[in-house]
Every structure is written in structure tokens, then in C-alpha cells.
Short mmCIF file of C-alpha atoms in Angstrom, two decimals:
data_model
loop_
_atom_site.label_atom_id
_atom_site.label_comp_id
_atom_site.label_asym_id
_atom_site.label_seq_id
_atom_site.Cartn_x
_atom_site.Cartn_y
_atom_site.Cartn_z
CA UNK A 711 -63.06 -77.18 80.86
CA UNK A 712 -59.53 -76.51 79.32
CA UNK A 713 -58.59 -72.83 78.28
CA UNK A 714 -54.83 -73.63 77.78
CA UNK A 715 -53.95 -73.66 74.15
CA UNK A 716 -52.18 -77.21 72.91
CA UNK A 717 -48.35 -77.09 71.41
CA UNK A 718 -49.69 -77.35 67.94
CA UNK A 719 -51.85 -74.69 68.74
CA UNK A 720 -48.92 -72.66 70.66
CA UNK A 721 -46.81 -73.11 67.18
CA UNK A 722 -49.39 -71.30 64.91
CA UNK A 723 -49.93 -68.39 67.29
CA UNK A 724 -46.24 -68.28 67.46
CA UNK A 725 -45.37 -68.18 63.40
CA UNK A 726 -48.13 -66.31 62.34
CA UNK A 727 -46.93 -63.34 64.94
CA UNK A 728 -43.72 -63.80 63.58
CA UNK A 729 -44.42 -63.19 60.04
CA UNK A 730 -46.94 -60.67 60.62
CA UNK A 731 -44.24 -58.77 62.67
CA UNK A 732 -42.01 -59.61 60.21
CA UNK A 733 -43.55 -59.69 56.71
CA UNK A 734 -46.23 -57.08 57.33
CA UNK A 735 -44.93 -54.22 60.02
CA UNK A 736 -42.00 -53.34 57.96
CA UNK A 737 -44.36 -52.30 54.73
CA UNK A 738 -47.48 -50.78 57.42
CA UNK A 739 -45.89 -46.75 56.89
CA UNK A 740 -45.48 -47.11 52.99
CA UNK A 741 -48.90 -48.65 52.85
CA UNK A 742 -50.69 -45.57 54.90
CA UNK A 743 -48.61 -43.14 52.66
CA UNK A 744 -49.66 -44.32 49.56
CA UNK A 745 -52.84 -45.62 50.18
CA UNK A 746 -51.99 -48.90 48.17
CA UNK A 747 -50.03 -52.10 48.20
CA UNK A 748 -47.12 -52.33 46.04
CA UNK A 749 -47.71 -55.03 43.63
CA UNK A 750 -44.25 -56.51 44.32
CA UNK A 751 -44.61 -56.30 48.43
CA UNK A 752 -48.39 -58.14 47.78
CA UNK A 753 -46.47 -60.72 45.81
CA UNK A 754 -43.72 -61.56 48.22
CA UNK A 755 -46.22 -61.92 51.32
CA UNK A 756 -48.05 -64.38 49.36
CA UNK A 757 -45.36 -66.49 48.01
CA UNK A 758 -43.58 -66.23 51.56
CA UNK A 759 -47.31 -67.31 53.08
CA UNK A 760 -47.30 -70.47 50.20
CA UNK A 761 -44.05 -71.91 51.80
CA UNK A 762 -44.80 -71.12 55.05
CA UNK A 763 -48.26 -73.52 54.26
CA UNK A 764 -50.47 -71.45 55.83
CA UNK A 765 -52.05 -70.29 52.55
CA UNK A 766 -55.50 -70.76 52.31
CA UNK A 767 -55.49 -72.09 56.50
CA UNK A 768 -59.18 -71.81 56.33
CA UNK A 769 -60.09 -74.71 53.87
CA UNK A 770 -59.95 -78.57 54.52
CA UNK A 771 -57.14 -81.05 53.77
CA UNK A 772 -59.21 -82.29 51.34
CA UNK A 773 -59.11 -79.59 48.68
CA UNK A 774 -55.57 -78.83 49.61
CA UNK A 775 -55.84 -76.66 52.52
CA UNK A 776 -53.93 -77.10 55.78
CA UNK A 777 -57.13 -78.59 57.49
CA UNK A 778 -56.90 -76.40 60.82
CA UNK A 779 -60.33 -76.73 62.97
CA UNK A 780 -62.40 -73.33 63.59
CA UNK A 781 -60.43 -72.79 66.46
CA UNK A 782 -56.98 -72.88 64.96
CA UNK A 783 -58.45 -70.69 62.26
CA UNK A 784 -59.61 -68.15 64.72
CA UNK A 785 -55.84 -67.84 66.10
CA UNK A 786 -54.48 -67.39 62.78
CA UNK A 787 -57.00 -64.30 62.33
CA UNK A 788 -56.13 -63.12 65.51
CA UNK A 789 -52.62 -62.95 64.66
CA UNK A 790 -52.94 -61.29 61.46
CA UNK A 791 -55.25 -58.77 62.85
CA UNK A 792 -52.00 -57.28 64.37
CA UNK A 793 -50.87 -55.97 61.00
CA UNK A 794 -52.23 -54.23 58.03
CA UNK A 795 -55.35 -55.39 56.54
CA UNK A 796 -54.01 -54.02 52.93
CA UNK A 797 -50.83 -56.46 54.06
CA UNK A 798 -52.74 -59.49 55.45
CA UNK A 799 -54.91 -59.75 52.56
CA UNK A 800 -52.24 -61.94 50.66
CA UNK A 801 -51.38 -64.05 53.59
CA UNK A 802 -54.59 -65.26 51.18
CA UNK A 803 -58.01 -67.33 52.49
CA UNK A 804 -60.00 -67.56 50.19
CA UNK A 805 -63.59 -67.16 50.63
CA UNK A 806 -64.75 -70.64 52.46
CA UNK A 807 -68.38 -70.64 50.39
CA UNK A 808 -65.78 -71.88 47.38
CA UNK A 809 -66.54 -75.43 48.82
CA UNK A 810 -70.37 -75.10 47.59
CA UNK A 811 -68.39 -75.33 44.01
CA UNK A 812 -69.31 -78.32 41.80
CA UNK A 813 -67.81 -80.46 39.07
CA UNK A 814 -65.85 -78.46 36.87
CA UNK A 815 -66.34 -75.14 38.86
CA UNK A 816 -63.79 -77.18 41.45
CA UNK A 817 -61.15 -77.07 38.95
CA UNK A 818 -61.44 -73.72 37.54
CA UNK A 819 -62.17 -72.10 40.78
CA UNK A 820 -62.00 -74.17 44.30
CA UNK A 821 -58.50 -75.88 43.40
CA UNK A 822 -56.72 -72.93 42.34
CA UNK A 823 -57.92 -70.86 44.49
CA UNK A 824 -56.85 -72.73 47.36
CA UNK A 825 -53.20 -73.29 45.72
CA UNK A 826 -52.91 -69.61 45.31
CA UNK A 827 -53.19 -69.37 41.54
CA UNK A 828 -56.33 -67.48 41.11
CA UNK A 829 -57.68 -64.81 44.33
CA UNK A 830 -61.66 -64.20 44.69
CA UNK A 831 -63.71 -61.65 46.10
CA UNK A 832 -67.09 -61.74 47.05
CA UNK A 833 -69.80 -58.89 46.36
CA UNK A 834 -73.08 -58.64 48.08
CA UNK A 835 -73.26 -54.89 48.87
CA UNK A 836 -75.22 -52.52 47.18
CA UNK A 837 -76.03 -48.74 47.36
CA UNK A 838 -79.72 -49.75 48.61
CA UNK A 839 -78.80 -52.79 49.92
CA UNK A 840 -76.43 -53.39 52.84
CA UNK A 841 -77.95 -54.72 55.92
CA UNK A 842 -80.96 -55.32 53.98
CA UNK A 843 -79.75 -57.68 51.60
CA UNK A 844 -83.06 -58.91 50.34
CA UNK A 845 -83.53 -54.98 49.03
CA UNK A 846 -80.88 -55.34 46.54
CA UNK A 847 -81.07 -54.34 43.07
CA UNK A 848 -79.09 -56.43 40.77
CA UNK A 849 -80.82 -59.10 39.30
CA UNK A 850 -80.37 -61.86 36.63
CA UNK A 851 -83.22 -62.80 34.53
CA UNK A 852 -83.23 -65.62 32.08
CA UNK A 853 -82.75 -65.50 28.23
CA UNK A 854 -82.75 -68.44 26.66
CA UNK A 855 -80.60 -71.00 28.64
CA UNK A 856 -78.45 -68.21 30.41
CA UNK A 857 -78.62 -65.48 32.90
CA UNK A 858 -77.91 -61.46 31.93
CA UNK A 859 -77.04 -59.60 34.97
CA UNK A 860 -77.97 -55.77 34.94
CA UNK A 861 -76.79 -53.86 37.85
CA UNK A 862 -73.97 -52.67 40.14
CA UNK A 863 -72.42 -53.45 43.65
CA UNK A 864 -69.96 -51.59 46.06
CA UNK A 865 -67.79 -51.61 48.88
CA UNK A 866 -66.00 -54.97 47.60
CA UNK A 867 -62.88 -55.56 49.40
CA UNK A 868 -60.21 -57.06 47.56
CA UNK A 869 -61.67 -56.89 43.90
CA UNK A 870 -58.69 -55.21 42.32
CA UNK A 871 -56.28 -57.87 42.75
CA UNK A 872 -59.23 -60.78 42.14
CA UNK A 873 -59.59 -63.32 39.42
CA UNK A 874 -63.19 -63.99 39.84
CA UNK A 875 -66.14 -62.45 41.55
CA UNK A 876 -68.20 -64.15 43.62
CA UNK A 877 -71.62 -62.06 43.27
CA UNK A 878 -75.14 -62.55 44.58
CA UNK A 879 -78.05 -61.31 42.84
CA UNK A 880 -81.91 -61.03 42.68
CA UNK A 881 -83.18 -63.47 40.70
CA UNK A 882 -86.75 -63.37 40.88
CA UNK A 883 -89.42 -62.78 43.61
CA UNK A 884 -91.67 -64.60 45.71
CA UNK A 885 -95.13 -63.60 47.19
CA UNK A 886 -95.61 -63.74 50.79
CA UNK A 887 -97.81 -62.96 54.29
CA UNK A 888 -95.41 -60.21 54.93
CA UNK A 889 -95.33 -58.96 51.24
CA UNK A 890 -92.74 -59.50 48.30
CA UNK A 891 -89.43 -61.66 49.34
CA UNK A 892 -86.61 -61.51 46.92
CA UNK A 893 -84.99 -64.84 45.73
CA UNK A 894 -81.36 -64.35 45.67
CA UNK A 895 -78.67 -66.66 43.84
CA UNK A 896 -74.58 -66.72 43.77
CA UNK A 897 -72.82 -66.63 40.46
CA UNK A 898 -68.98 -66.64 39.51
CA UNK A 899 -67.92 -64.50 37.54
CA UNK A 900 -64.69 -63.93 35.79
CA UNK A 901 -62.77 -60.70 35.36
CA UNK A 902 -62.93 -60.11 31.88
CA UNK A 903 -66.53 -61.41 31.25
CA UNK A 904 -68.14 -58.66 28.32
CA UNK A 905 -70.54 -56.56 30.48
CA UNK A 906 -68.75 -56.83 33.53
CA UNK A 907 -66.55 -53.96 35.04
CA UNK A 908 -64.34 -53.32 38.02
CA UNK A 909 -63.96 -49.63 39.20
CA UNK A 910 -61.62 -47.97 41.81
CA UNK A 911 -64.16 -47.36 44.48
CA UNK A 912 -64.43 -44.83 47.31
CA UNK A 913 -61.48 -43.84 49.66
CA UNK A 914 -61.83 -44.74 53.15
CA UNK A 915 -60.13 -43.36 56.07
CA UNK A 916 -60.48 -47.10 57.55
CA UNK A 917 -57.73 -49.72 56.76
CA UNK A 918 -55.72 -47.54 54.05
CA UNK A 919 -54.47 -49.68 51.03
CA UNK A 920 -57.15 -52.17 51.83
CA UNK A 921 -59.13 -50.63 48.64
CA UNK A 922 -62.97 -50.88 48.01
CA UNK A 923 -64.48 -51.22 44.33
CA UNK A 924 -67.54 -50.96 42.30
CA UNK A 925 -68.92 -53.58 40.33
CA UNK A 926 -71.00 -52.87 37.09
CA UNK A 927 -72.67 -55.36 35.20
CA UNK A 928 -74.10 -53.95 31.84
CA UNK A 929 -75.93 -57.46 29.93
CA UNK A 930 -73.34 -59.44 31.74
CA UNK A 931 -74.20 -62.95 30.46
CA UNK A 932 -73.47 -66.03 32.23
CA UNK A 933 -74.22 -69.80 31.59
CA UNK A 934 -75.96 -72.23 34.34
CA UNK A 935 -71.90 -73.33 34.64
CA UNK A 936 -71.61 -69.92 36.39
CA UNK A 937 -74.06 -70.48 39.67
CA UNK A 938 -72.31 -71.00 43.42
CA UNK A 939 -74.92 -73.41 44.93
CA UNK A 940 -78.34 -73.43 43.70
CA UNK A 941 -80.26 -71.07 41.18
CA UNK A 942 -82.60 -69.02 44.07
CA UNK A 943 -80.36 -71.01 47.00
CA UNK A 944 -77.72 -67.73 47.29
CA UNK A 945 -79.09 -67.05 51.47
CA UNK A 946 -78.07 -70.84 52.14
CA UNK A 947 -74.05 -70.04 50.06
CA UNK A 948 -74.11 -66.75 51.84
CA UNK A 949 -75.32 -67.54 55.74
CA UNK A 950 -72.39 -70.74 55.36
CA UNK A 951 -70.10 -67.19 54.74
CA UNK A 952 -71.22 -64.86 57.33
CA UNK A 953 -70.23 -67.39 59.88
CA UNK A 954 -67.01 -67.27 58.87
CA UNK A 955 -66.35 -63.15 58.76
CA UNK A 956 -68.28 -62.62 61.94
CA UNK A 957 -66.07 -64.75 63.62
CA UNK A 958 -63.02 -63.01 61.26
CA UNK A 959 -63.97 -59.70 62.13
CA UNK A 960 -64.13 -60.82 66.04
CA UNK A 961 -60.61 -62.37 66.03
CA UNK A 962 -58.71 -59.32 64.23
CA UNK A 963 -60.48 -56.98 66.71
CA UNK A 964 -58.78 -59.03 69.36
CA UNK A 965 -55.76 -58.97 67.83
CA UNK A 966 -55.69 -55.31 67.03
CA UNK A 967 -56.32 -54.65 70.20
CA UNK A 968 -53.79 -56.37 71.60
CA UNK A 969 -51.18 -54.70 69.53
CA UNK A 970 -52.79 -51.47 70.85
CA UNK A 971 -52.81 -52.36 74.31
CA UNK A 972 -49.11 -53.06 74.11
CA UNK A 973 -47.96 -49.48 73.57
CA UNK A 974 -50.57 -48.30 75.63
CA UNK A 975 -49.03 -50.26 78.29
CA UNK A 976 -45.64 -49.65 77.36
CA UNK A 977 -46.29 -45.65 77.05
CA UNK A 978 -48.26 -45.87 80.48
CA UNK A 979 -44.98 -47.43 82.19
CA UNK A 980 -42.39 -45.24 80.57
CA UNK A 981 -43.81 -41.98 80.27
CA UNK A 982 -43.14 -39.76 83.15
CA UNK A 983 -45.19 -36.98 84.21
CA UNK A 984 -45.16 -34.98 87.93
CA UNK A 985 -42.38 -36.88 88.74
CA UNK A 986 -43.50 -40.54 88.17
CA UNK A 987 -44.77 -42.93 85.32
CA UNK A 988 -48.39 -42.00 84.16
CA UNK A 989 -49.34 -45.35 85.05
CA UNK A 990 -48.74 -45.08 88.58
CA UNK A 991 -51.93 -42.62 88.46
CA UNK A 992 -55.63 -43.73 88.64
CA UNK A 993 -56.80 -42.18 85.98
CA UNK A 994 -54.66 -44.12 83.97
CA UNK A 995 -53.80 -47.27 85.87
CA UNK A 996 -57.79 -47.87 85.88
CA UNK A 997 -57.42 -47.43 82.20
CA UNK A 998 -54.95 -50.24 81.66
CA UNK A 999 -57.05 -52.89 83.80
CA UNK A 1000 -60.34 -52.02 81.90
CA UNK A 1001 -58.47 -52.73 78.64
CA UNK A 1002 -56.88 -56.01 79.25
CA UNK A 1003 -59.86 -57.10 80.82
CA UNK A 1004 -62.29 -56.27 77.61
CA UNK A 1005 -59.58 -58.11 75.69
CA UNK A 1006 -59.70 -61.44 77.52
CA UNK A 1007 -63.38 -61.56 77.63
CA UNK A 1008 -63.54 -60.95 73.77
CA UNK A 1009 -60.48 -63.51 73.41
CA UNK A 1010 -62.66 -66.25 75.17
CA UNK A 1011 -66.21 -64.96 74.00
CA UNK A 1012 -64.74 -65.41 70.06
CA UNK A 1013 -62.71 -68.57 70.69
CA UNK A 1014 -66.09 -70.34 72.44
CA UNK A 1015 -67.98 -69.36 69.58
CA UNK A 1016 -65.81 -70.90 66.73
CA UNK A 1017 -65.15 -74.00 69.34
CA UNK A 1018 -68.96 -74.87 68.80
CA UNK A 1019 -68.44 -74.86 65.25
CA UNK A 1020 -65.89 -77.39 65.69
CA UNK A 1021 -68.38 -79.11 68.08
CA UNK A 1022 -70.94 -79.31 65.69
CA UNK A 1023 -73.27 -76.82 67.85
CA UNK A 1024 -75.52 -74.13 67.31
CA UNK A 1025 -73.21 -71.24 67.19
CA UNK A 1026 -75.49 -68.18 65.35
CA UNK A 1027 -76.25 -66.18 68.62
CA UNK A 1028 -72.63 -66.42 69.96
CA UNK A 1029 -71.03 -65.97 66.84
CA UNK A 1030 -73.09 -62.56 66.99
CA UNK A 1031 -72.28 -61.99 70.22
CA UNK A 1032 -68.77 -62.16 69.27
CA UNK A 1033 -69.31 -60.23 66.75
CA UNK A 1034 -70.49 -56.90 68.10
CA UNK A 1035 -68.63 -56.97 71.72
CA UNK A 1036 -65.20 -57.40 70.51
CA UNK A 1037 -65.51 -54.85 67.59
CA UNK A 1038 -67.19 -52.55 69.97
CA UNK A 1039 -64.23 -53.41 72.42
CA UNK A 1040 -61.73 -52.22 69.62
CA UNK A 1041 -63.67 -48.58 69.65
CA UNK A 1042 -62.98 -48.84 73.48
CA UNK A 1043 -59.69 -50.00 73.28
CA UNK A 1044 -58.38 -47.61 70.68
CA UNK A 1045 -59.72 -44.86 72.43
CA UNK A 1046 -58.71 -44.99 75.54
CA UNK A 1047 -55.25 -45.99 73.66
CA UNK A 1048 -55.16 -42.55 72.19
CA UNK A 1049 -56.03 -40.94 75.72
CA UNK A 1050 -53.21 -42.20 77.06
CA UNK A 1051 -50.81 -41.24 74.50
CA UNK A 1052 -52.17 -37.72 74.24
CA UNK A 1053 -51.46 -35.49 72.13
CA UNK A 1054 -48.46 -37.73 70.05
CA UNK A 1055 -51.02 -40.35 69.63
CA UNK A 1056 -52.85 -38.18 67.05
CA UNK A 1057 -49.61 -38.33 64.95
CA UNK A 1058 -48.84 -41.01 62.48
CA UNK A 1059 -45.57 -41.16 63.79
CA UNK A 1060 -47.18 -43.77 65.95
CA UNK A 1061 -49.60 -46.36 64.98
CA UNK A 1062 -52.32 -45.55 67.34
CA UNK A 1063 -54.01 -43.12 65.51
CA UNK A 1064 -53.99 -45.67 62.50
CA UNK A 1065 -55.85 -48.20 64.98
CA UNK A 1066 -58.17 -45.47 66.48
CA UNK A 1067 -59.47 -45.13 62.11
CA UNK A 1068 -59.60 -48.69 61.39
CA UNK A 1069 -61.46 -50.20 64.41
CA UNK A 1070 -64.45 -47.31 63.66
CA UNK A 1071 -65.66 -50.07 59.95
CA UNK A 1072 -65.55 -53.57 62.40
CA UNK A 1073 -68.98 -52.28 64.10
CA UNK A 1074 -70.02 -51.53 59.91
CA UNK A 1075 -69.39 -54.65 57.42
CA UNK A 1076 -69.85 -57.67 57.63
CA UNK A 1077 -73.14 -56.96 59.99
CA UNK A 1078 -73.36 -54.22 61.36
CA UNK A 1079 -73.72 -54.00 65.52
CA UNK A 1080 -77.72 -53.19 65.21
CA UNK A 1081 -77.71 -56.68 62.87
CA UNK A 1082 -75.85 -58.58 65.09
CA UNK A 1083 -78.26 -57.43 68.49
CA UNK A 1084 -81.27 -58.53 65.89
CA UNK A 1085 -79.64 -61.65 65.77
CA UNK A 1086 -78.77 -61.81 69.34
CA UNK A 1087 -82.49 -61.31 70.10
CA UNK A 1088 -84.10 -63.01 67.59
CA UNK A 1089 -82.23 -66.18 68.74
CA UNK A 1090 -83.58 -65.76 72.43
CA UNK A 1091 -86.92 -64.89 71.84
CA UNK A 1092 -87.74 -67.47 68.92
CA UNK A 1093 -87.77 -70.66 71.46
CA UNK A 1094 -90.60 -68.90 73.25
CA UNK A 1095 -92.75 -67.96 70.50
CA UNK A 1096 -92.16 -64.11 70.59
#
């Protein structure tokens, strides 16, 4: 077994924590204040991220990308869960499902997307229908040879800036032992497409900047060009996806915090109280080494699980596992962050506070913790017939 990292691998930890320290701390405070990335900031990290070649680091050579296995993509999350998620969003990866596109859909949507012409966003959420996807609402029925979408979706990251929707819908329903089981397909969907609409969604105290949005779709119609995958195959395009955040989500908790840790530590060793550092006392000191250590084991417990992707091994039970310790390891991390900074680390004049808000959504989206036990479970169990 080999836990050291190899010098290609050393060089993409090392530039990606450059220009996240770099391209995205400086812009962090104007961000938080106005609750929204400057169109011309959001444009400069991208174009900086396009020369630096790192731009779309999660897709194969093959389509354009930089080709980096699951593990070097799991360091480049890591490093960009550092900084801003309203920043980072234009360091640009496009959703990885993109691949399931087919003849022309690769040139309107894969290809640019990957080049950095057109950004994507990908709705699934619903009012009724978050960790129950199967319960959600929207559907597509045929008319004639195309699809009308009726319905609505929320909570989609990154819609505002997007191009094209990715969006999965109901679109019928099948009769089972354990009663009626929604069919559920993936569609593209342009901005612009008559009956669909894009609304300013909810405001968050989580990740400020990084906006939310509601989806409507009034008679939206779409042709059979429009369908990610195959027409009642949307659980197959979507489980391909939910790989890849879980094991997102995973890395930028890590990252986070580590950035959090690092003042903590720093705070710990210079601030002086009864005559000596805080850090020299127990209740603090004990602090520290219960920290660092949560760290490493999410560090190794994330990096294992995307290595077995690059292995070509079962990975849905670590990936899980992943998952739901190191997000619940940020809530730990933060916390005890914010302890040890007291009373200033309430006040936005220092991040911590900022960390403390945005680590409370990584136990939410993307599967929440109860989900990702289910999983867990289920995964155990199944081999033994329970």
C-alpha cells in the first residue's frame, strides 16, 4: 500500500491551492457582502482556469478534457473546497453525465461544454421531491412525436449563469409488488426554450453568492433530440452523477476543513490568555488533535473511495461512507473552530463564522446523511438476504 502522493499528483495539489488562494480569496469578502458574483470576477476565474487547463479536469482526454483519474479529480476538489463555492463554480466542471450525450447532442452540448463555451446545470429537486426522487412531480407526456413538460424544480445551483438545463422528469409509471414506481427520464433543455423559465430562488445563509433557482416549465416542448440517455433510463444518467458529487461534496469538506483548521491552529498558538498560548491548555490542545485527526481519516476515507473508481471496483457503500463522515466532520470541525476563536469568531471579520454556515448544507444536498446511512446499510445487509 502507497499513501504518498506522485509528483504529478504533488503539482495539481500545488496549482490549484495557488489559484484558489490567489484567484478566489481576494474576491471571498465582496462575495459575502453582496451575496453575488460579479459578472466580470466570474469571467476572469474562468478564462484564468481555461489557460491554466484545468477547465473541465473532470472529463476524459477524449472529449477534450485534461483526462485526470478519480483520484486526481478528488485533489482538485479538495483544493477548491478552500475557497468560495460562488468563486469555484467557474474554475468550471461540467456535469460528468454530459458523456451519456449522443450524436449531435455531443456537438451542441458535450464539446462546448467541456471547452468552456456553454455552462450546464442540472435539476432534479423538487418541493415534494428531494431525497425521494421517485415522488417528483414534473412529468413529460407525449404529444405527437415530442414531449411537453408541465412542472417546476428548485434548489438548482448554478442555473443563473447556465446555458442549458439538464432536468429529470416523470415520464410515466410502472405497476409494482410494492405499489406504483415512477419512470424517470433526463432531457436538455435550453435557456430560452418557450415554456421554460428560470427564477431567482431562495436566499440561503449557506455558501453566499452560490445562488439557488426555480425552474418552471409551463407546455415546455421538447423533441426526442432533447433526451440525456434513454426515454424512462434517467436513474441509470443520474446514479453515473451522484457518484461523482458524493465524492465532490466529501473532498471540499476536507478541504474546508483544512483551511479552518489552519487558523484554528494558528489562533490556538498565538493567542495568549493567563499568561500563555491557549493551546498550551487541555481544553484546547485536545481540541486541535481531535481535528486534525477527523481530517486525515476523511482525507484517506474519500481518496480510497474515488481510488476504486479508478480500480474499476465497487465503490457505492464507500463513496457513502465518504460522504456523510467527512461532511459531518466539517460540522465538527467548524465548530470546535469557532470555540476556539470565541467570541471574534462570530464576526465576519474572520472567515470562520462563514465556514461554521456553509458546512451546515454538505450533510443536506446531494444525499442527505440519513440517505447516505440507507445506502451504507443497504449495501451490507443485501449480500445476506436481509
Amino acid at each position: 500500500m502507497h499513501f504518498g502522493l506522485t509528483n504529478e499528483q504533488e503539482m495539481i495539489v500545488s496549482t490549484v491551492r495557488s489559484f484558489v488562494e490567489n484567484e478566489i480569496y481576494p474576491h471571498e469578502a465582496l462575495v459575502e457582502r453582496q451575496g453575488e458574483v460579479p459578472a466580470e470576477i466570474g469571467a476572469e476565474i474562468k478564462r484564468k482556469c481555461l489557460e491554466l487547463g484545468f477547465y473541465a479536469s473532470n472529463f476524459p482526454e477524449s472529449v477534450g478534457g485534461p483526462g485526470l483519474s478519480h483520484v486526481d479529480f478528488a485533489l482538485v476538489e479538495r483544493e477548491l473546497g478552500r475557497g468560495s463555492m460562488a468563486l469555484t463554480h467557474f474554475f468550471g466542471r461540467p456535469q460528468n453525465i454530459l458523456m451519456a450525450c449522443k450524436g449531435e447532442q455531443i456537438e451542441k452540448y458535450l464539446l462546448p461544454a467541456v471547452r468552456g463555451e456553454r455552462m450546464d446545470a442540472l435539476a432534479m429537486t423538487e418541493p415534494d421531491a428531494g431525497s425521494d426522487v421517485r415522488g417528483m412531480k414534473c412529468q413529460a407526456v407525449r404529444d405527437g412525436g415530442d414531449w411537453v413538460i408541465n412542472g417546476s424544480k428548485h434548489f438548482i445551483s448554478g442555473a443563473e449563469h447556465a446555458d442549458f438545463v439538464i432536468v429529470f422528469v416523470a415520464t410515466g409509471v410502472d405497476d409494482t409488488p410494492r405499489g406504483p414506481k415512477k419512470r424517470i427520464t433526463c432531457f436538455l433543455v435550453d435557456r430560452g426554450t418557450p415554456g421554460f423559465e428560470i427564477a431567482r430562488g431562495y436566499t440561503s445563509v449557506s455558501h453566499r453568492g452560490y445562488q439557488n433557482s426555480i425552474l418552471y416549465f409551463d407546455n415546455c416542448r421538447l423533441s426526442d433530440a432533447q433526451v440525456l440517455g434513454e426515454v424512462d433510463g434517467g436513474f441509470d444518467v443520474m446514479n453515473e452523477w451522484l457518484y461523482a458529487t458524493r465524492i465532490t461534496v466529501a473532498t471540499n469538506s476536507v478541504g474546508r476543513a483544512r483551511r479552518v483548521f489552519d487558523h484554528a491552529l494558528s489562533y490556538a498558538a498565538e493567542r495568549r490568555q493567563f499568561g500563555q498560548p491557549i493551546g498550551r491548555f487541555q481544553g484546547v490542545s485536545f481540541q486541535i488533535a481531535d481535528m486534525i485527526t477527523e481530517i486525515d481519516a476523511a482525507d484517506l476515507l474519500t481518496l480510497s473511495a474515488a481510488w476504486r473508481l479508478d480500480q474499476g471496483l465497487p465503490a457505492n457503500r464507500e463513496i457513502a461512507s465518504a460522504k456523510v463522515y467527512a461532511s459531518e466532520m466539517l460540522a465538527r470541525v467548524t465548530d470546535a473552530a469557532l470555540q476556539i476563536h470565541g467570541g471574534m469568531g462570530l464576526m465576519d471579520e474572520l472567515p470562520i463564522e462563514r465556514f461554521w454556515r456553509d458546512a451546515r448544507v454538505e450533510r443536506i444536498w446531494d444525499g442527505t446523511s440519513e440517505i447516505q446511512r440507507h445506502i451504507i446499510s443497504r449495501e451490507l445487509f443485501r449480500p445476506l438476504g436481509a
